[in-house]
Short mmCIF file of C-alpha atoms in Angstrom, two decimals:
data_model
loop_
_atom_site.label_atom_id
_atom_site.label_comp_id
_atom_site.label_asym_id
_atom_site.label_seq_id
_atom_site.Cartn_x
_atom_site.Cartn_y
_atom_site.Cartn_z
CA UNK B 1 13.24 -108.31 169.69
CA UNK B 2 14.81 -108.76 173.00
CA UNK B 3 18.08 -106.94 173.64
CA UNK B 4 21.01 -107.95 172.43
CA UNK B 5 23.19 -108.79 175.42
CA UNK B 6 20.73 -111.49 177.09
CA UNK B 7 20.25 -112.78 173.47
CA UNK B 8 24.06 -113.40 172.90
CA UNK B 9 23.94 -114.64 176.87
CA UNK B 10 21.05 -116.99 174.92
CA UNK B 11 23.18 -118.22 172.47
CA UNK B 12 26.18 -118.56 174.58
CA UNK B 13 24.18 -121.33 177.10
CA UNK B 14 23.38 -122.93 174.24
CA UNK B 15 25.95 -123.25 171.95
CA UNK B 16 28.44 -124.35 175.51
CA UNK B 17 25.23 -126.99 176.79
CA UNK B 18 25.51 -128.67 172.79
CA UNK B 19 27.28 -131.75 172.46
CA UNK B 20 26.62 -132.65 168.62
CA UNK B 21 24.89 -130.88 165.68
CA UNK B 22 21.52 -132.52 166.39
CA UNK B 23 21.06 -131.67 169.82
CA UNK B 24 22.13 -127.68 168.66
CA UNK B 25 19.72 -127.13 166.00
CA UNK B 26 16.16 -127.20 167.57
CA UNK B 27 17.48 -124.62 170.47
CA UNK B 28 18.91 -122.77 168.06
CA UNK B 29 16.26 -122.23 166.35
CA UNK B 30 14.49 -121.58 168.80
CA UNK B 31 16.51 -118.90 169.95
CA UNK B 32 17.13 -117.34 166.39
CA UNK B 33 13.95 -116.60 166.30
CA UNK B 34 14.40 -113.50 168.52
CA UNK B 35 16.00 -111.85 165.89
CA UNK B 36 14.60 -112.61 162.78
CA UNK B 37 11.33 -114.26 161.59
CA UNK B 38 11.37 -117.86 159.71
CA UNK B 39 9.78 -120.81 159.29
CA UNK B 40 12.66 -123.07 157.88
CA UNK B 41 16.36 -123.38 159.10
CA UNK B 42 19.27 -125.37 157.94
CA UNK B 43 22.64 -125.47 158.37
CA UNK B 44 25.18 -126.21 155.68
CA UNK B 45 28.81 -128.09 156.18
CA UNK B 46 31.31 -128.89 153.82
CA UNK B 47 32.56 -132.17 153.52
CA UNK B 48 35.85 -132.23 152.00
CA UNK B 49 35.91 -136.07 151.50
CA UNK B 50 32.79 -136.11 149.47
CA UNK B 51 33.24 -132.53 147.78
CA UNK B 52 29.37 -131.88 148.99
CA UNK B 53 27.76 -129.93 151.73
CA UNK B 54 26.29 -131.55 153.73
CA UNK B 55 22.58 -130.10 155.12
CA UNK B 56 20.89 -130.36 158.57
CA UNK B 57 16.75 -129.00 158.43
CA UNK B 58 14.85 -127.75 161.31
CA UNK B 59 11.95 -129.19 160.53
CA UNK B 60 12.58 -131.70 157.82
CA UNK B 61 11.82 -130.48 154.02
CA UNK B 62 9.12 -132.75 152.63
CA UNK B 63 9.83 -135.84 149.97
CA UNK B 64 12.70 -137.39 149.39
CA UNK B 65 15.58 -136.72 152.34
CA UNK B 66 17.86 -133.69 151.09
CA UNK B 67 21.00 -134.80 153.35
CA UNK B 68 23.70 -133.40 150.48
CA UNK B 69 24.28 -130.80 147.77
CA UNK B 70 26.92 -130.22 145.21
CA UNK B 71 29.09 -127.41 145.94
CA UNK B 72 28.78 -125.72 142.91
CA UNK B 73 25.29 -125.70 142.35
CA UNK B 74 24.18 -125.23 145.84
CA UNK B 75 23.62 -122.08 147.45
CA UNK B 76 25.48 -123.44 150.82
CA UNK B 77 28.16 -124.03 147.81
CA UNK B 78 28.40 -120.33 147.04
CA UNK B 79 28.29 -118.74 150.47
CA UNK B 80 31.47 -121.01 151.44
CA UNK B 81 33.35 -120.49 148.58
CA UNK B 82 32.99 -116.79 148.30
CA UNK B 83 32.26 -116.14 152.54
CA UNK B 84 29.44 -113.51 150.96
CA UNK B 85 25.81 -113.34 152.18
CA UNK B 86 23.24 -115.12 150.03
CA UNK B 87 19.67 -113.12 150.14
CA UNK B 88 16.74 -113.77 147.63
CA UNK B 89 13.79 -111.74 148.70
CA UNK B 90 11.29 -113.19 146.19
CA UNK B 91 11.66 -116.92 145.68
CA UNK B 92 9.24 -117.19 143.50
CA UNK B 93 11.45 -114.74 140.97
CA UNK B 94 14.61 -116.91 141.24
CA UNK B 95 15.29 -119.29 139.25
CA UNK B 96 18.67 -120.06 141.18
CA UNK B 97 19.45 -122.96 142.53
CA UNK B 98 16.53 -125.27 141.80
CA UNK B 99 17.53 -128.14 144.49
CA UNK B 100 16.65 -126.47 147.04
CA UNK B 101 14.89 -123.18 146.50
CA UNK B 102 11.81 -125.78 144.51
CA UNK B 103 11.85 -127.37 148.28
CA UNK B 104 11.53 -123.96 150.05
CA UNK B 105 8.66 -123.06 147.40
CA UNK B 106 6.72 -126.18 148.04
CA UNK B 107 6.11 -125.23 151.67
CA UNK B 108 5.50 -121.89 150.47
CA UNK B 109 8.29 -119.85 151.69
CA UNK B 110 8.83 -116.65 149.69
CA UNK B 111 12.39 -114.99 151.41
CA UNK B 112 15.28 -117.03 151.88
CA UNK B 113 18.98 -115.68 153.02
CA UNK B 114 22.12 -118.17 153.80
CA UNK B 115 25.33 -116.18 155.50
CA UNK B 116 28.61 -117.66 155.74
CA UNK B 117 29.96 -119.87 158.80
CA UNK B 118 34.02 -118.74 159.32
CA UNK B 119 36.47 -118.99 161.72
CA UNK B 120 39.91 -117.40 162.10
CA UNK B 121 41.72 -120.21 160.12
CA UNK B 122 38.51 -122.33 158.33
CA UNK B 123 35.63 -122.01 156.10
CA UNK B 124 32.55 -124.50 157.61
CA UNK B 125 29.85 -123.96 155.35
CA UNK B 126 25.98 -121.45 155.81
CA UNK B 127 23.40 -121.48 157.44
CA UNK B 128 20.12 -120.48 155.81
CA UNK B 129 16.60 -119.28 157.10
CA UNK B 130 13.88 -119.11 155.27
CA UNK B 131 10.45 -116.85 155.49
CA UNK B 132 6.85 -116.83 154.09
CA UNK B 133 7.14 -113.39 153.89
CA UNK B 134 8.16 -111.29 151.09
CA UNK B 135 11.54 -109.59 151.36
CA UNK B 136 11.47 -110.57 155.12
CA UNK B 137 15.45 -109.50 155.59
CA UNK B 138 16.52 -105.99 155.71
CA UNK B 139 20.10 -105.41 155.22
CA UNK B 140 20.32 -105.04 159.48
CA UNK B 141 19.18 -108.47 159.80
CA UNK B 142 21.58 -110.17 156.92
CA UNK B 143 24.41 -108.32 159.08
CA UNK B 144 23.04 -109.21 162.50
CA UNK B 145 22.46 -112.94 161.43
CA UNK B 146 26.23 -113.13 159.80
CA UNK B 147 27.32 -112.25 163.48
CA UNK B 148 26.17 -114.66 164.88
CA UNK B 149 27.32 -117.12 162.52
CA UNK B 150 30.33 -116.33 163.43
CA UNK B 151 29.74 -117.14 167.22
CA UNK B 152 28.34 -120.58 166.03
CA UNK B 153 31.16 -121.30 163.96
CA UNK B 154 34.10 -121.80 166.35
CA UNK B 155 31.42 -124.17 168.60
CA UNK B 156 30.35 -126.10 165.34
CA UNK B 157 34.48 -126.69 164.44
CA UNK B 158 34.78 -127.91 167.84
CA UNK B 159 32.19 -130.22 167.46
CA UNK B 160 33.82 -131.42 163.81
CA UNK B 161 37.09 -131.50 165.45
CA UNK B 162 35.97 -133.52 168.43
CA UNK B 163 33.84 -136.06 165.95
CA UNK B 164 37.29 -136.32 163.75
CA UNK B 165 39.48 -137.39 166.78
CA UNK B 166 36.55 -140.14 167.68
CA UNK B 167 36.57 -141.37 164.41
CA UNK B 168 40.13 -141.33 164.36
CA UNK B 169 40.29 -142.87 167.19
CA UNK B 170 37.53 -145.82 166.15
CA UNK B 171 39.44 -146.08 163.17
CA UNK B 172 42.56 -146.88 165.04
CA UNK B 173 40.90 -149.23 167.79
CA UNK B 174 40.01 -151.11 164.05
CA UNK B 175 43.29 -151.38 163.38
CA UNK B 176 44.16 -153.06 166.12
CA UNK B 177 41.81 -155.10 166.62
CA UNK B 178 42.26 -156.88 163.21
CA UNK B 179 46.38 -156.69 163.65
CA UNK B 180 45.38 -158.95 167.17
CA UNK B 181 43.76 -161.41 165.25
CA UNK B 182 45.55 -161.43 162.24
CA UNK B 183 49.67 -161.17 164.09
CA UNK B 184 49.47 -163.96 166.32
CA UNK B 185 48.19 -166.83 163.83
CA UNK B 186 50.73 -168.05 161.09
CA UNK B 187 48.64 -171.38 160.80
CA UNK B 188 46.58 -170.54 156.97
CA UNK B 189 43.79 -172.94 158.39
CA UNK B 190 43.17 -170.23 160.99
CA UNK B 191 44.07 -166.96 159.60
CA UNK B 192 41.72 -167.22 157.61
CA UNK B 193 38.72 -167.61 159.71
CA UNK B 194 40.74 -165.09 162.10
CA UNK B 195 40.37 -162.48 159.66
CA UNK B 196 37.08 -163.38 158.67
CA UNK B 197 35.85 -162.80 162.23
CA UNK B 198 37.41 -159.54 162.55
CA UNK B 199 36.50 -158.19 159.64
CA UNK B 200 32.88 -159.27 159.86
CA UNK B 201 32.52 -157.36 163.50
CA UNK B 202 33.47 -154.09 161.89
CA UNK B 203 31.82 -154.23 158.75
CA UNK B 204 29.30 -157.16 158.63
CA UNK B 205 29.51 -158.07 154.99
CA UNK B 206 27.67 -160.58 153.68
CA UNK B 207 31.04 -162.12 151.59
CA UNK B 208 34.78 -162.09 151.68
CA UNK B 209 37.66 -163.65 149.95
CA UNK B 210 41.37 -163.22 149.78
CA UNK B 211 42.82 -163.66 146.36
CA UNK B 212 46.96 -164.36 146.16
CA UNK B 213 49.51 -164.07 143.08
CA UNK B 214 51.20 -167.22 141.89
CA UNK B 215 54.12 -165.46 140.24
CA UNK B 216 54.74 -168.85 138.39
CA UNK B 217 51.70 -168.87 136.59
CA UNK B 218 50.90 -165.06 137.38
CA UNK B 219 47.70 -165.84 138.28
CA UNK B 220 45.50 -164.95 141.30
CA UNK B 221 43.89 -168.14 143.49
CA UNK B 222 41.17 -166.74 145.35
CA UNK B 223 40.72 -167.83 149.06
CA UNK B 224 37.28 -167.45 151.01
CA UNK B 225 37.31 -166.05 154.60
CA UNK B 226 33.61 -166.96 155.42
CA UNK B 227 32.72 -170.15 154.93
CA UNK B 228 28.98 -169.72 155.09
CA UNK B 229 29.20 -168.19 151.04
CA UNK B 230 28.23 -170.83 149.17
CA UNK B 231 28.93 -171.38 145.28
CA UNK B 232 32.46 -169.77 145.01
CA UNK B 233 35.26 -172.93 145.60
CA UNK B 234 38.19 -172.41 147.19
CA UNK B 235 41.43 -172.32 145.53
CA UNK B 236 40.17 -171.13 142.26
CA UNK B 237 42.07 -169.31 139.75
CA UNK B 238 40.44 -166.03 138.70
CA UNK B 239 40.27 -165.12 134.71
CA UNK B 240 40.91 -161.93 132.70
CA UNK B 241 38.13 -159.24 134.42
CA UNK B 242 37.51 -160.67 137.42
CA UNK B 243 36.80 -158.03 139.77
CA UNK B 244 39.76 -158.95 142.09
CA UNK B 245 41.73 -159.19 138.89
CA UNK B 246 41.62 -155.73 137.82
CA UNK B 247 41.94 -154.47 141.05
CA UNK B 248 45.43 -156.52 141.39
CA UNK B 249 46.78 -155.46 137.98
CA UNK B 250 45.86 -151.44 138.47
CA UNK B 251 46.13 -151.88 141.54
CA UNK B 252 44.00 -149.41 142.93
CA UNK B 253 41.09 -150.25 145.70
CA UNK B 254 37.47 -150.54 143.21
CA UNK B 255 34.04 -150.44 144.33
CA UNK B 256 31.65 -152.19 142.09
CA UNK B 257 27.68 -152.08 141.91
CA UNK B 258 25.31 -154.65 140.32
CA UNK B 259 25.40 -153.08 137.42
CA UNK B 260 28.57 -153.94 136.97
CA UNK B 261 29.19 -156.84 138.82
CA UNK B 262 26.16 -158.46 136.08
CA UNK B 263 28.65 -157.48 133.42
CA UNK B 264 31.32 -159.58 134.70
CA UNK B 265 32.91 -163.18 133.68
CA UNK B 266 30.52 -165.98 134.03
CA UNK B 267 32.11 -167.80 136.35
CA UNK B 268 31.92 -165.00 139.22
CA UNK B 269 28.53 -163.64 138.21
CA UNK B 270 26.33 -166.79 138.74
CA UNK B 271 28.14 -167.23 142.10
CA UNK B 272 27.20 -163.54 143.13
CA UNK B 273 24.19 -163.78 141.98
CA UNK B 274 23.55 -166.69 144.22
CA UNK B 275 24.51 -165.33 147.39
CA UNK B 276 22.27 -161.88 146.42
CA UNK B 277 25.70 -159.52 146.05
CA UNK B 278 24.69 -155.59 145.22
CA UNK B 279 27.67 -154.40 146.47
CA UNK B 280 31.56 -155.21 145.80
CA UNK B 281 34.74 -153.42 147.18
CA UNK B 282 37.78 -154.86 146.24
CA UNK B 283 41.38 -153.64 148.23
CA UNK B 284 44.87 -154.33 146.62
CA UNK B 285 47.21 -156.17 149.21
CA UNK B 286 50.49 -154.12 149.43
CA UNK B 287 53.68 -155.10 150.99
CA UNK B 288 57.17 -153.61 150.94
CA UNK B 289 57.69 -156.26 147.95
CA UNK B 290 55.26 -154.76 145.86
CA UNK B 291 51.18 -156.28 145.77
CA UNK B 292 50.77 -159.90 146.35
CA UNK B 293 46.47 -159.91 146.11
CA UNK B 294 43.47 -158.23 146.85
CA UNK B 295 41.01 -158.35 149.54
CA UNK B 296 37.61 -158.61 148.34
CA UNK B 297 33.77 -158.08 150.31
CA UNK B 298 30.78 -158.29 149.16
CA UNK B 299 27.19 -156.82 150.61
CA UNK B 300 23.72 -157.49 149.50
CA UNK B 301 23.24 -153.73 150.78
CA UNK B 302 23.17 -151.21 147.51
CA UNK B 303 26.08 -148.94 147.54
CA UNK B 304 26.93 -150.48 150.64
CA UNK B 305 30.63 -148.68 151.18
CA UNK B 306 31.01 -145.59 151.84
CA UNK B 307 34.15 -143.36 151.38
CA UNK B 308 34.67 -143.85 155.35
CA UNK B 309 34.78 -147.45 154.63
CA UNK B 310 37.62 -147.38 151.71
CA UNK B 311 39.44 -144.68 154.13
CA UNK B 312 39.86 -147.51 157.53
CA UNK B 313 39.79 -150.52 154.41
CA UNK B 314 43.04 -149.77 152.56
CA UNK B 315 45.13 -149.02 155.86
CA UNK B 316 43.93 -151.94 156.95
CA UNK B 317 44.72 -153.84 153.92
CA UNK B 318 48.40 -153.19 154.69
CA UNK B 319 47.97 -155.26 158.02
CA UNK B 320 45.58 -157.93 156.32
CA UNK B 321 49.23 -158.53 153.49
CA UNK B 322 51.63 -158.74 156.09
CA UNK B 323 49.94 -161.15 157.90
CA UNK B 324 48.82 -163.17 154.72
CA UNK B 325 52.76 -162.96 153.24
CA UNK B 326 54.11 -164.05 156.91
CA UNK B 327 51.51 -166.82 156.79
CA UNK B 328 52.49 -168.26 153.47
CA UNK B 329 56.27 -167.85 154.58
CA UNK B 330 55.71 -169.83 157.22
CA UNK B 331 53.88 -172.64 155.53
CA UNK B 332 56.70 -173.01 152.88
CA UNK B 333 59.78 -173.18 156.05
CA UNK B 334 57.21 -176.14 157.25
CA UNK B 335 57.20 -177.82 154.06
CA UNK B 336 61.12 -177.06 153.72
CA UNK B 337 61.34 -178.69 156.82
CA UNK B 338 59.72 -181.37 156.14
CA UNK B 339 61.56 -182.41 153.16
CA UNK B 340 64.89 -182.02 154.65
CA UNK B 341 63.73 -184.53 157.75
CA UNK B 342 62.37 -187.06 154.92
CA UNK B 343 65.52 -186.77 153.00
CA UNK B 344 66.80 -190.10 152.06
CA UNK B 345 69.40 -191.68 154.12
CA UNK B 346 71.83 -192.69 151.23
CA UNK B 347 72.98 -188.72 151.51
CA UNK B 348 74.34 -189.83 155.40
CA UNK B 349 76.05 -192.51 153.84
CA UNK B 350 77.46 -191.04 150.96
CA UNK B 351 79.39 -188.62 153.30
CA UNK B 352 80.14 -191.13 155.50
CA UNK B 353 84.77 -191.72 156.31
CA UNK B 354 85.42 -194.97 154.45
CA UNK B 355 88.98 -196.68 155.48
CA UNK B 356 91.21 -195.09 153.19
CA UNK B 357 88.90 -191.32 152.95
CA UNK B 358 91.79 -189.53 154.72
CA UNK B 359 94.65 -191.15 152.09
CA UNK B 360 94.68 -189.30 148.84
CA UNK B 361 96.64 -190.63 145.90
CA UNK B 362 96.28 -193.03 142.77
CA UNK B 363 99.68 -194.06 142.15
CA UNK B 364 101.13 -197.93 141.88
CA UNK B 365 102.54 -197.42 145.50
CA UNK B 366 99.63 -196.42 147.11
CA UNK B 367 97.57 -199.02 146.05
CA UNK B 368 100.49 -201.54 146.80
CA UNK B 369 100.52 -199.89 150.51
CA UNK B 370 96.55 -199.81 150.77
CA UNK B 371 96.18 -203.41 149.52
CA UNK B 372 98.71 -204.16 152.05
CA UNK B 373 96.92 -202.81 155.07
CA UNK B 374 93.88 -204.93 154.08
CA UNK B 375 95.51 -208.12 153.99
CA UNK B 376 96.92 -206.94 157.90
CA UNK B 377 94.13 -205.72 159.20
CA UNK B 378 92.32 -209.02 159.51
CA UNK B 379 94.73 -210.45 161.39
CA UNK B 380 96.38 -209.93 164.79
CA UNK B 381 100.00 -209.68 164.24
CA UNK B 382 101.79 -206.57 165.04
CA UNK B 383 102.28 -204.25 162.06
CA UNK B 384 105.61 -202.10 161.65
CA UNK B 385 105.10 -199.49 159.41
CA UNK B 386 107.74 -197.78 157.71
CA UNK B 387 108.42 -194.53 155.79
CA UNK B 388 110.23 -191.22 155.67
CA UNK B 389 108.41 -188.31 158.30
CA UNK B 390 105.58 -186.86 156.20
CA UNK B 391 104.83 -190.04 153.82
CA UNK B 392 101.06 -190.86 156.52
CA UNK B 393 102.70 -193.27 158.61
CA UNK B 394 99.91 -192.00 161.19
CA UNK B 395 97.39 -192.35 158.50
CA UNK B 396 98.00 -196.30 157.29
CA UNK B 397 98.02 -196.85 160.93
CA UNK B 398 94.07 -195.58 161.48
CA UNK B 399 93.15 -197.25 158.45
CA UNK B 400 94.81 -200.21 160.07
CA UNK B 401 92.75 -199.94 162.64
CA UNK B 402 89.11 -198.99 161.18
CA UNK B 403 89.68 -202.28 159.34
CA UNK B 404 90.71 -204.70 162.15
CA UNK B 405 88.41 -206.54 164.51
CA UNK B 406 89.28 -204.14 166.93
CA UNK B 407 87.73 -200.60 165.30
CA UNK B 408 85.23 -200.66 167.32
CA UNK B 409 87.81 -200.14 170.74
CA UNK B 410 90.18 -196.92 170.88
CA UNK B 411 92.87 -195.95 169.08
CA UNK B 412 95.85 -195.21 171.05
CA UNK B 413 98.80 -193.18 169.56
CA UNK B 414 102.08 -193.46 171.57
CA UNK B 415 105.29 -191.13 171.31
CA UNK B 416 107.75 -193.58 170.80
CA UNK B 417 110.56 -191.59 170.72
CA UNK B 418 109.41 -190.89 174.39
CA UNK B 419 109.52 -194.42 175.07
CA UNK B 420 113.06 -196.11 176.59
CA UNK B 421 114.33 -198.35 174.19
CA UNK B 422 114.15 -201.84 176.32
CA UNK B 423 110.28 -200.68 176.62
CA UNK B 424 109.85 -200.04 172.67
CA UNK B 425 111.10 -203.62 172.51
CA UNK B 426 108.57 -205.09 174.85
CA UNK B 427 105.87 -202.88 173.27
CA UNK B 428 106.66 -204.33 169.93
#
């Protein structure tokens, strides 16, 4: 072994020249080896999302791809949840852990040890070599190689934190994007395809449809967004365990395989079934009003949606409501609208001042004084009207007027008392 110092100089180039966790492994391996002796590497992270851990090989274990592990019946598992030093000197004595230590035995490794990666505030996950020789790690080495994973620890939560920020960051650029197309169209006839088209260049399904409440009926009409899916109509009411339907009522965002999509009503199996659906994820529509649908896509992929998916899905599902409940707000003001400009024109007319609107009153006089100014208006002598001040001398006088030949010119009120009295004579 070379000394120490220009090994941990070694490690330092390497660990500062590594961008991700592929490009670190090989050269890490690489340099490991002047340390300790193996023929198999891996590295171990937990992912909290998933409750696995989450394995990288240097080289590649063969058969079937071992990408994840459960974290309690992993040894990865172990070493992060108690931060202790794994070491089995004989593999072919331990009957731990089948999952992996069958793997190691099947390329004939007989020593295998796994030591914790820590930092100061967070627990990452192990990393593991493994030997074809017998007891290959002293106690030295187990201590040496739990060193120096914890100088590879900070660099590796670097590279996690980095990777979260860019997804974050993707995730968010998402957002956007869909809340662009979605905001700025309040026409249905193209929201729909709007949201269609943004949805499709993030996750390329292979189906989508938006399903809506009618509280009246309390039933959900189900709306497609990509009019290339053949053999579902639009409009249609879904029935008791459709798969939008029981994600409505729960509500809670369900993923559905074709297991169980085969085990669903009639009506929406033979339509999946058509298009060649494997996958189903359907997203309650939530608004400050409570939920008012569900978003629903579909992938002829197997297990097509991941947890990542669900986690940029459901905020986006917020956006996706908003825009559908503005939508549908704005087609009913248009329909309002409508109706009030078609409103028949008897409603003008029935509000309409007749002759006599502004004289109240059902009394013998009244309709003495209002048959009088009938038989006056239709001629063109000079009317003198008479009464006490307050009785609506003003008032017969309009009606007069609105009656006479002459309602379509002005009316003119004078002050009479301001008139000289020769005048008033003339005037009359």
């Amino acid at each position: 072994m070379q000394r120490f110092p220009d090994f941990v100089l070694q490690l330092a180039d390497i660990l500062s020249a590594s961008d991700t966790l592929r490009d670190l492994l090989p050269p890490l391996a690489d340099c490991l080896h002047q340390v300790a002796d193996f023929e198999y590497l891996n590295l171990a992270l937990h992912d909290s999302r998933l409750r696995v851990m989450r394995l990288y090989h240097v080289p590649e274990l063969p058969g079937s791809s071992l990408s994840t592990l459960p974290v309690d019946d992993s040894v990865s598992g172990l070493v992060w949840k108690s931060g202790d030093a794994f070491l089995s000197p004989d593999l072919f004595h331990d009957s731990r852990f089948p999952n992996l230590l069958d793997r190691l035995r099947a390329i004939h490794l007989k020593s295998y040890c796994a030591v914790p990666l820590n930092t100061s505030h967070t627990r990452l996950g192990a990393i593991g070599v493994g030997s074809a020789v017998l007891n290959a790690y002293s106690p030295f080495q187990v201590r040496l190689l739990r060193r120096i994973g914890g100088l590879v620890a900070p660099v590796l939560d670097n590279m996690l934190i980095r990777d979260s920020l860019g997804e974050e960051s993707a995730r968010l650029q998402q957002l956007l994007h869909v809340g662009n197309a979605v905001f700025t169209n309040l026409q249905w006839d193209d929201l729909l395809p709007a949201l269609a088209r943004s949805l499709h260049s993030i996750f390329g399904f292979d189906y989508a449809s938006v399903a809506l409440h009618d509280p009246v009926t309390d039933s959900l009409h189900s709306y497609l967004l990509d009019s290339s899916a053949a053999g579902i109509s639009p409009g249609r009411v879904l029935v008791s365990g459709d798969p939008a339907e029981s994600a409505f009522r729960e509500p809670r965002t369900v993923a559905f395989h074709r297991e169980e999509i085969v085990s669903m009503p009639a009506s929406f199996v033979e339509s999946a079934l058509q298009q060649g659906m494997q996958s189903l994820l359907c997203i309650p529509l939530r608004t400050a009003l409570g939920v008012i649908g569900t978003l629903s896509i579909g992938s002829h992929k197997v297990a097509a949606f991941a947890t990542a998916d669900k986690d940029v899905l459901e905020p986006m599902s917020i956006q996706v409501a908003m825009s559908l409940d503005n939508a549908r707000a704005y087609q009913r003001m248009r329909q309002l609208h409508s109706e009030i400009r078609g409103e028949p024109t008897h409603l003008a007319d029935e509000v309409a001042p007749g002759p006599f609107s502004e004289i109240l009153g059902n009394t013998r006089a009244i309709k003495q004084a209002l048959e009088q100014t009938e038989t006056v208006a239709a001629s063109d002598a000079t009317v003198l009207v008479l009464g006490e001040t307050g009785t609506g001398k003003d008032l017969v006088a309009r009606a007069v007027h609105r009656l006479s030949p002459r309602s379509a010119a002005p009316f003119i009120k004078m002050n009479c008392a301001a008139i000289p009295t020769g005048l008033l004579e003339s005037e009359l």
